[in-house]
Short mmCIF file of C-alpha atoms in Angstrom, two decimals:
data_model
loop_
_atom_site.label_atom_id
_atom_site.label_comp_id
_atom_site.label_asym_id
_atom_site.label_seq_id
_atom_site.Cartn_x
_atom_site.Cartn_y
_atom_site.Cartn_z
CA UNK A 7 -0.01 -0.04 -0.02
CA UNK A 8 1.26 3.42 -0.95
CA UNK A 9 2.06 5.76 1.77
CA UNK A 10 1.48 9.51 1.71
CA UNK A 11 3.77 12.13 3.16
CA UNK A 12 2.58 15.29 4.61
CA UNK A 13 4.22 18.49 2.76
CA UNK A 14 3.92 21.93 4.30
CA UNK A 15 3.42 24.78 2.17
CA UNK A 16 6.62 26.27 3.11
CA UNK A 17 8.23 22.96 1.96
CA UNK A 18 7.37 23.55 -1.49
CA UNK A 19 9.72 24.68 -4.31
CA UNK A 20 10.41 28.34 -4.41
CA UNK A 21 9.08 28.53 -7.88
CA UNK A 22 5.78 27.12 -6.77
CA UNK A 23 5.73 29.59 -3.58
CA UNK A 24 6.44 32.45 -5.83
CA UNK A 25 3.45 31.44 -8.06
CA UNK A 26 1.39 31.33 -4.67
CA UNK A 27 2.35 34.90 -3.76
CA UNK A 28 1.70 36.20 -7.22
CA UNK A 29 -1.92 35.06 -7.09
CA UNK A 30 -2.57 37.19 -4.06
CA UNK A 31 -5.69 39.57 -4.94
CA UNK A 32 -4.39 42.69 -3.53
CA UNK A 33 -1.21 44.31 -1.99
CA UNK A 34 -2.57 44.04 1.41
CA UNK A 35 -3.10 40.34 1.19
CA UNK A 36 0.50 40.02 -0.18
CA UNK A 37 1.94 41.66 2.70
CA UNK A 38 0.00 39.42 5.10
CA UNK A 39 1.01 36.22 3.48
CA UNK A 40 4.61 37.34 3.03
CA UNK A 41 4.71 37.75 6.92
CA UNK A 42 3.21 34.53 7.79
CA UNK A 43 6.49 32.68 7.57
CA UNK A 44 10.11 33.48 7.22
CA UNK A 45 10.40 31.35 4.23
CA UNK A 46 7.74 33.28 2.29
CA UNK A 47 9.16 36.48 3.74
CA UNK A 48 12.49 35.81 2.31
CA UNK A 49 10.95 35.08 -1.11
CA UNK A 50 8.97 38.10 -1.01
CA UNK A 51 11.88 40.29 -0.19
CA UNK A 52 14.09 38.82 -3.13
CA UNK A 53 11.34 39.36 -5.71
CA UNK A 54 9.36 42.12 -4.08
CA UNK A 55 9.39 44.40 -7.18
CA UNK A 56 8.23 41.58 -9.44
CA UNK A 57 5.50 40.77 -6.83
CA UNK A 58 4.44 44.40 -6.38
CA UNK A 59 3.86 44.67 -10.12
CA UNK A 60 1.88 41.49 -10.56
CA UNK A 61 -0.36 41.79 -7.41
CA UNK A 62 -1.18 45.38 -8.26
CA UNK A 63 -2.27 44.27 -11.62
CA UNK A 64 -4.57 41.49 -9.67
CA UNK A 65 -5.91 44.25 -7.68
CA UNK A 66 -6.79 46.94 -10.02
CA UNK A 67 -9.52 46.24 -12.79
CA UNK A 68 -8.63 46.51 -16.50
CA UNK A 69 -10.87 49.70 -16.81
CA UNK A 70 -8.94 51.66 -13.86
CA UNK A 71 -5.56 50.26 -14.37
CA UNK A 72 -4.42 52.84 -16.77
CA UNK A 73 -5.94 55.53 -14.80
CA UNK A 74 -4.23 54.47 -11.51
CA UNK A 75 -0.94 54.21 -13.38
CA UNK A 76 -1.00 57.58 -14.97
CA UNK A 77 -2.29 59.24 -11.68
CA UNK A 78 0.76 57.62 -9.63
CA UNK A 79 3.19 58.61 -12.31
CA UNK A 80 1.98 62.10 -12.96
CA UNK A 81 2.53 62.76 -9.35
CA UNK A 82 6.22 62.15 -9.82
CA UNK A 83 6.59 64.68 -12.69
CA UNK A 84 8.27 67.85 -12.00
CA UNK A 85 5.76 70.54 -13.07
CA UNK A 86 5.89 74.27 -12.48
CA UNK A 87 3.89 76.04 -9.87
CA UNK A 88 0.43 76.84 -11.36
CA UNK A 89 0.55 80.58 -11.21
CA UNK A 90 3.82 80.78 -13.29
CA UNK A 91 2.55 78.49 -16.05
CA UNK A 92 2.12 79.80 -19.63
CA UNK A 93 -0.01 78.35 -22.38
CA UNK A 94 2.91 76.36 -23.77
CA UNK A 95 3.75 75.12 -20.30
CA UNK A 96 0.20 73.99 -19.96
CA UNK A 97 0.27 72.20 -23.35
CA UNK A 98 3.53 70.52 -22.33
CA UNK A 99 2.55 69.35 -19.05
CA UNK A 100 -0.68 67.84 -20.39
CA UNK A 101 1.29 66.11 -23.12
CA UNK A 102 3.75 64.73 -20.52
CA UNK A 103 1.09 63.32 -18.50
CA UNK A 104 -0.68 61.77 -21.48
CA UNK A 105 2.50 60.33 -22.57
CA UNK A 106 2.53 58.21 -19.36
CA UNK A 107 -0.49 56.39 -20.69
CA UNK A 108 1.37 54.82 -23.54
CA UNK A 109 5.04 55.02 -22.61
CA UNK A 110 5.24 54.19 -18.94
CA UNK A 111 4.14 51.10 -16.95
CA UNK A 112 4.31 49.63 -13.45
CA UNK A 113 7.19 47.40 -14.35
CA UNK A 114 9.65 46.84 -11.52
CA UNK A 115 7.58 49.11 -9.18
CA UNK A 116 8.79 49.27 -5.62
CA UNK A 117 6.60 47.80 -2.75
CA UNK A 118 6.29 51.17 -1.11
CA UNK A 119 4.96 52.73 -4.34
CA UNK A 120 2.62 49.65 -4.87
CA UNK A 121 1.35 50.23 -1.23
CA UNK A 122 0.79 53.82 -2.08
CA UNK A 123 -1.12 53.14 -5.33
CA UNK A 124 -3.19 50.34 -3.44
CA UNK A 125 -4.24 52.78 -0.68
CA UNK A 126 -5.24 55.50 -3.22
CA UNK A 127 -7.33 52.93 -5.20
CA UNK A 128 -9.14 51.94 -1.98
CA UNK A 129 -9.87 55.63 -1.34
CA UNK A 130 -11.16 56.11 -4.87
CA UNK A 131 -13.47 53.01 -4.54
CA UNK A 132 -14.84 54.40 -1.25
CA UNK A 133 -15.44 57.73 -2.61
CA UNK A 134 -17.27 56.21 -5.66
CA UNK A 135 -19.36 54.18 -3.18
CA UNK A 136 -20.41 57.37 -1.21
CA UNK A 137 -21.11 59.08 -4.70
CA UNK A 138 -23.49 56.09 -5.55
CA UNK A 139 -25.14 56.40 -2.28
CA UNK A 140 -25.43 60.11 -1.64
CA UNK A 141 -25.38 61.60 -5.22
CA UNK A 142 -29.22 62.27 -5.13
CA UNK A 143 -28.78 64.36 -2.12
CA UNK A 144 -27.15 67.52 -0.92
CA UNK A 145 -27.03 68.79 2.81
CA UNK A 146 -30.73 69.72 2.64
CA UNK A 147 -32.25 68.70 -0.79
CA UNK A 148 -32.57 65.46 -2.56
CA UNK A 149 -33.58 64.67 -6.18
CA UNK A 150 -36.40 62.24 -5.79
CA UNK A 151 -36.90 60.71 -9.18
CA UNK A 152 -33.47 59.77 -9.62
CA UNK A 153 -33.06 58.68 -5.85
CA UNK A 154 -36.02 56.36 -6.67
CA UNK A 155 -34.14 54.96 -9.67
CA UNK A 156 -31.07 53.89 -7.69
CA UNK A 157 -33.42 52.52 -5.06
CA UNK A 158 -35.14 50.28 -7.52
CA UNK A 159 -32.38 49.41 -9.77
CA UNK A 160 -28.91 49.03 -8.21
CA UNK A 161 -25.89 50.76 -9.92
CA UNK A 162 -24.30 48.61 -12.56
CA UNK A 163 -20.74 47.82 -12.63
CA UNK A 164 -20.08 50.00 -15.63
CA UNK A 165 -21.66 52.82 -13.57
CA UNK A 166 -19.38 52.22 -10.50
CA UNK A 167 -16.25 51.89 -12.84
CA UNK A 168 -17.22 55.17 -14.72
CA UNK A 169 -17.52 57.06 -11.36
CA UNK A 170 -14.06 55.60 -10.15
CA UNK A 171 -12.41 56.57 -13.69
CA UNK A 172 -13.62 60.04 -13.20
CA UNK A 173 -12.31 60.39 -9.71
CA UNK A 174 -8.97 59.29 -10.98
CA UNK A 175 -9.14 61.89 -13.75
CA UNK A 176 -9.79 64.55 -10.96
CA UNK A 177 -6.80 63.45 -9.22
CA UNK A 178 -4.77 63.65 -12.45
CA UNK A 179 -5.90 67.18 -12.99
CA UNK A 180 -4.76 68.17 -9.59
CA UNK A 181 -1.15 67.44 -10.58
CA UNK A 182 -1.50 70.43 -12.99
CA UNK A 183 -2.57 72.77 -10.11
CA UNK A 184 0.56 72.60 -7.89
CA UNK A 185 0.72 75.25 -5.22
CA UNK A 186 -2.77 76.87 -6.09
CA UNK A 187 -3.93 78.13 -2.94
CA UNK A 188 -7.03 80.23 -2.02
CA UNK A 189 -6.18 83.49 -0.19
CA UNK A 190 -8.65 86.31 0.68
CA UNK A 191 -6.23 89.04 0.23
CA UNK A 192 -5.30 88.52 -3.42
CA UNK A 193 -6.24 91.27 -6.02
CA UNK A 194 -9.00 90.60 -8.55
CA UNK A 195 -6.57 90.13 -11.28
CA UNK A 196 -5.17 87.00 -9.52
CA UNK A 197 -8.46 85.16 -9.65
CA UNK A 198 -9.12 86.34 -13.35
CA UNK A 199 -5.80 85.17 -14.29
CA UNK A 200 -6.38 81.79 -12.41
CA UNK A 201 -9.63 81.29 -14.30
CA UNK A 202 -8.08 81.91 -17.63
CA UNK A 203 -5.24 79.46 -16.92
CA UNK A 204 -7.70 76.80 -15.77
CA UNK A 205 -9.51 77.30 -19.13
CA UNK A 206 -6.37 76.70 -20.81
CA UNK A 207 -5.83 73.43 -18.94
CA UNK A 208 -9.47 72.29 -20.08
CA UNK A 209 -8.64 73.09 -23.71
CA UNK A 210 -5.33 71.35 -23.60
CA UNK A 211 -7.09 68.18 -22.04
CA UNK A 212 -9.76 68.24 -24.60
CA UNK A 213 -7.19 68.43 -27.35
CA UNK A 214 -4.72 65.81 -26.31
CA UNK A 215 -6.39 63.58 -23.90
CA UNK A 216 -10.09 63.71 -22.92
CA UNK A 217 -13.37 63.12 -24.85
CA UNK A 218 -16.14 65.56 -24.04
CA UNK A 219 -18.11 62.59 -22.20
CA UNK A 220 -15.21 62.16 -19.92
CA UNK A 221 -14.92 65.72 -19.02
CA UNK A 222 -18.56 65.79 -18.11
CA UNK A 223 -17.99 62.95 -15.90
CA UNK A 224 -15.20 64.47 -14.10
CA UNK A 225 -17.27 67.61 -13.73
CA UNK A 226 -19.98 65.72 -12.29
CA UNK A 227 -17.71 64.09 -9.73
CA UNK A 228 -16.26 67.42 -8.62
CA UNK A 229 -19.73 68.82 -8.43
CA UNK A 230 -20.63 65.99 -6.02
CA UNK A 231 -17.63 66.61 -3.91
CA UNK A 232 -18.69 70.27 -3.67
CA UNK A 233 -22.38 69.73 -2.70
CA UNK A 234 -21.52 66.76 -0.58
CA UNK A 235 -19.20 69.17 1.63
CA UNK A 236 -21.35 72.29 1.38
CA UNK A 237 -24.61 71.88 -0.29
CA UNK A 238 -25.88 74.10 -3.12
CA UNK A 239 -26.33 77.44 -1.37
CA UNK A 240 -22.89 77.88 0.26
CA UNK A 241 -21.10 81.27 0.34
CA UNK A 242 -18.56 81.29 -2.23
CA UNK A 243 -16.10 83.28 -0.01
CA UNK A 244 -16.13 80.81 2.85
CA UNK A 245 -12.63 79.52 3.84
CA UNK A 246 -11.93 76.05 2.29
CA UNK A 247 -8.84 75.24 4.19
CA UNK A 248 -10.56 72.46 6.05
CA UNK A 249 -10.92 70.31 3.02
CA UNK A 250 -8.87 67.30 3.55
CA UNK A 251 -6.40 65.58 1.35
CA UNK A 252 -6.28 66.02 -2.52
CA UNK A 253 -9.48 67.93 -2.46
CA UNK A 254 -7.96 70.97 -0.87
CA UNK A 255 -6.45 72.21 -4.34
CA UNK A 256 -9.15 71.71 -6.72
CA UNK A 257 -12.88 72.26 -5.85
CA UNK A 258 -13.42 75.93 -5.74
CA UNK A 259 -10.99 76.91 -8.54
CA UNK A 260 -12.00 74.09 -10.87
CA UNK A 261 -15.59 74.78 -10.24
CA UNK A 262 -15.14 78.59 -10.83
CA UNK A 263 -13.01 77.81 -14.09
CA UNK A 264 -15.86 75.57 -15.29
CA UNK A 265 -18.63 78.02 -14.74
CA UNK A 266 -17.09 81.34 -15.01
CA UNK A 267 -14.87 80.88 -17.92
CA UNK A 268 -18.01 80.07 -20.06
CA UNK A 269 -17.84 83.62 -21.68
CA UNK A 270 -14.21 83.03 -23.08
CA UNK A 271 -14.56 82.29 -26.80
CA UNK A 272 -12.30 79.38 -26.75
CA UNK A 273 -13.85 77.49 -24.22
CA UNK A 274 -14.14 73.73 -24.70
CA UNK A 275 -17.89 73.76 -24.04
CA UNK A 276 -18.46 76.27 -26.92
CA UNK A 277 -16.85 74.14 -29.57
CA UNK A 278 -19.08 72.47 -32.22
CA UNK A 279 -19.34 68.66 -31.75
CA UNK A 280 -16.88 66.47 -33.85
CA UNK A 281 -17.25 62.98 -35.14
CA UNK A 282 -16.76 60.45 -32.58
CA UNK A 283 -13.48 59.02 -34.17
CA UNK A 284 -12.01 62.71 -34.01
CA UNK A 285 -12.09 62.54 -30.12
CA UNK A 286 -9.15 61.27 -28.09
CA UNK A 287 -10.70 59.59 -25.06
CA UNK A 288 -8.55 58.63 -22.13
CA UNK A 289 -10.36 55.28 -22.04
CA UNK A 290 -12.06 53.99 -25.19
CA UNK A 291 -14.34 51.36 -23.94
CA UNK A 292 -17.17 53.30 -22.42
CA UNK A 293 -20.05 52.85 -25.01
CA UNK A 294 -22.76 53.36 -22.51
CA UNK A 295 -21.05 56.63 -21.40
CA UNK A 296 -20.94 57.97 -25.07
CA UNK A 297 -24.64 57.10 -25.65
CA UNK A 298 -25.46 59.09 -22.44
CA UNK A 299 -23.49 61.93 -23.64
CA UNK A 300 -25.47 62.04 -26.93
CA UNK A 301 -28.50 62.20 -24.66
CA UNK A 302 -27.06 65.25 -22.67
CA UNK A 303 -26.03 67.23 -25.90
CA UNK A 304 -29.52 66.68 -27.48
CA UNK A 305 -31.17 67.59 -24.15
CA UNK A 306 -29.16 70.81 -23.80
CA UNK A 307 -30.60 71.88 -27.24
CA UNK A 308 -34.17 71.35 -26.12
CA UNK A 309 -34.05 73.02 -22.68
CA UNK A 310 -33.55 76.46 -24.42
CA UNK A 311 -35.03 76.83 -27.75
CA UNK A 312 -32.72 79.65 -29.06
CA UNK A 313 -30.97 80.41 -32.38
CA UNK A 314 -27.32 80.93 -31.59
CA UNK A 315 -26.87 83.02 -34.41
CA UNK A 316 -29.63 85.45 -34.06
CA UNK A 317 -30.29 85.72 -30.44
CA UNK A 318 -27.96 87.97 -28.45
CA UNK A 319 -29.00 86.77 -25.17
CA UNK A 320 -28.03 83.08 -25.81
CA UNK A 321 -24.80 83.48 -24.11
CA UNK A 322 -26.57 84.65 -20.86
CA UNK A 323 -28.98 81.72 -21.08
CA UNK A 324 -26.23 79.13 -21.96
CA UNK A 325 -24.22 80.15 -19.01
CA UNK A 326 -27.21 79.30 -16.72
CA UNK A 327 -27.85 76.06 -18.77
CA UNK A 328 -24.29 74.95 -18.29
CA UNK A 329 -24.77 75.61 -14.61
CA UNK A 330 -27.22 72.65 -14.38
CA UNK A 331 -25.35 70.19 -12.43
CA UNK A 332 -28.16 67.87 -12.56
CA UNK A 333 -27.86 67.60 -16.28
CA UNK A 334 -24.19 67.06 -16.53
CA UNK A 335 -24.22 64.66 -13.74
CA UNK A 336 -26.22 62.26 -15.85
CA UNK A 337 -22.91 61.50 -17.65
CA UNK A 338 -22.00 59.31 -14.72
CA UNK A 339 -24.74 56.81 -15.44
CA UNK A 340 -25.76 54.34 -17.90
CA UNK A 341 -28.07 55.32 -20.78
CA UNK A 342 -30.91 53.11 -19.79
CA UNK A 343 -31.31 55.29 -16.69
CA UNK A 344 -31.95 58.36 -18.78
CA UNK A 345 -35.93 58.10 -18.31
CA UNK A 346 -35.39 58.08 -14.57
CA UNK A 347 -33.00 61.22 -14.61
CA UNK A 348 -34.87 63.37 -17.23
CA UNK A 349 -37.58 64.47 -15.00
CA UNK A 350 -35.12 66.56 -12.70
CA UNK A 351 -33.91 68.53 -15.65
CA UNK A 352 -36.88 69.39 -17.72
CA UNK A 353 -37.68 73.06 -18.23
CA UNK A 354 -39.48 74.48 -16.51
CA UNK A 355 -37.58 73.47 -13.52
CA UNK A 356 -39.32 71.05 -11.18
CA UNK A 357 -40.49 72.07 -7.60
CA UNK A 358 -37.50 70.50 -5.99
CA UNK A 359 -35.32 73.22 -7.65
CA UNK A 360 -37.36 76.13 -6.46
CA UNK A 361 -34.97 77.31 -3.73
CA UNK A 362 -31.75 76.09 -5.34
CA UNK A 363 -29.30 78.60 -6.68
CA UNK A 364 -27.26 77.97 -9.94
CA UNK A 365 -23.82 77.86 -9.27
CA UNK A 366 -23.30 80.38 -12.07
CA UNK A 367 -26.00 83.04 -12.17
CA UNK A 368 -25.79 85.90 -14.91
CA UNK A 369 -27.07 88.18 -12.38
CA UNK A 370 -24.53 87.35 -9.94
CA UNK A 371 -21.84 87.58 -12.62
CA UNK A 372 -23.10 91.13 -13.25
CA UNK A 373 -22.59 92.26 -9.81
CA UNK A 374 -19.20 90.40 -9.60
CA UNK A 375 -18.01 92.45 -12.75
CA UNK A 376 -19.37 95.49 -11.17
CA UNK A 377 -17.32 94.83 -7.99
CA UNK A 378 -14.17 93.78 -9.92
CA UNK A 379 -13.98 96.01 -13.09
CA UNK A 380 -10.57 94.85 -13.81
CA UNK A 381 -11.88 91.55 -15.15
CA UNK A 382 -12.60 92.84 -18.47
CA UNK A 383 -12.03 89.88 -20.44
CA UNK A 384 -15.32 88.45 -18.96
CA UNK A 385 -17.22 91.36 -20.13
CA UNK A 386 -15.81 91.66 -23.63
CA UNK A 387 -15.88 87.99 -24.96
CA UNK A 388 -18.92 86.35 -26.39
CA UNK A 389 -19.97 82.78 -27.16
CA UNK A 390 -19.04 81.22 -30.57
CA UNK A 391 -20.15 77.95 -32.00
#
């Protein structure tokens, strides 16, 4: 009769043990397994760069792997302080970041870097989960039709992935805004220059890297961050130094650049739509996102029935329309949820919007210009195309 011999896991050949470590689902599990026995730890220590690279690939889904990679590597680039950037600097910075998408990888990444990437990914997933749960709500209001939609039909995997991707893009944008601080004692020209620079960033991103549906998605995410922290009616001059982590640089100024730079002639939102194959998306696999973007674009034309060429007031109304975060936030969701979303964005506005201010009000802008006469560019430029 044949006898069997008990073999301990740590008694297996190193090649087999290495394969076991390679199959760990995430970096945290790899660390735990490696510290379970000296044999495993020695193998982990000898091959830690290889293992970090492989296990990180296990942890990150295909849809966010590139986003996480570019986000990490972009943080290592040496970029100029935001206030000293020229248009050429912005173009170069955006191109350098986008080149990381095709020219760089996680090969031979250090374990410390893998831990950092893994921790950021967990934060991204947690923020996406919060967005899914709380996006129909602000501090005091809720968007009932959409809230019912998320209750009766749980968010799909593609919707969760889309939100994660948008959060990563927001983090990538942050790398272009180094040392961008909010100070109450700065002259009006400082803020005007800042808005213009951020407008240049948007144009460069749309030229080299992002498709319009992806820009709508990141706008929707930053809008959620803003209203989750402050609601829709907060004082624009309130100090924001209490915002933790990577949010501290971007929310206020990114939001103002998106909504106050709409009068600039070359803003990306005023460009005529191009054929799909002429856009350069960061990630090309979001068919549902593209379909939802088409819905958004067609809906924007029906909310205000104006002729761009003949109506001199169209610019003012377009600014108000572009302040409709409820419409642009539709970009985060699958197209089959459109019928649940559209009741909240039909014009005239539903009752739930009665006491909510638009982030960008033409009337408020008039008073802003009156208080800050040096911001001449906002007064002089008109919308085109």
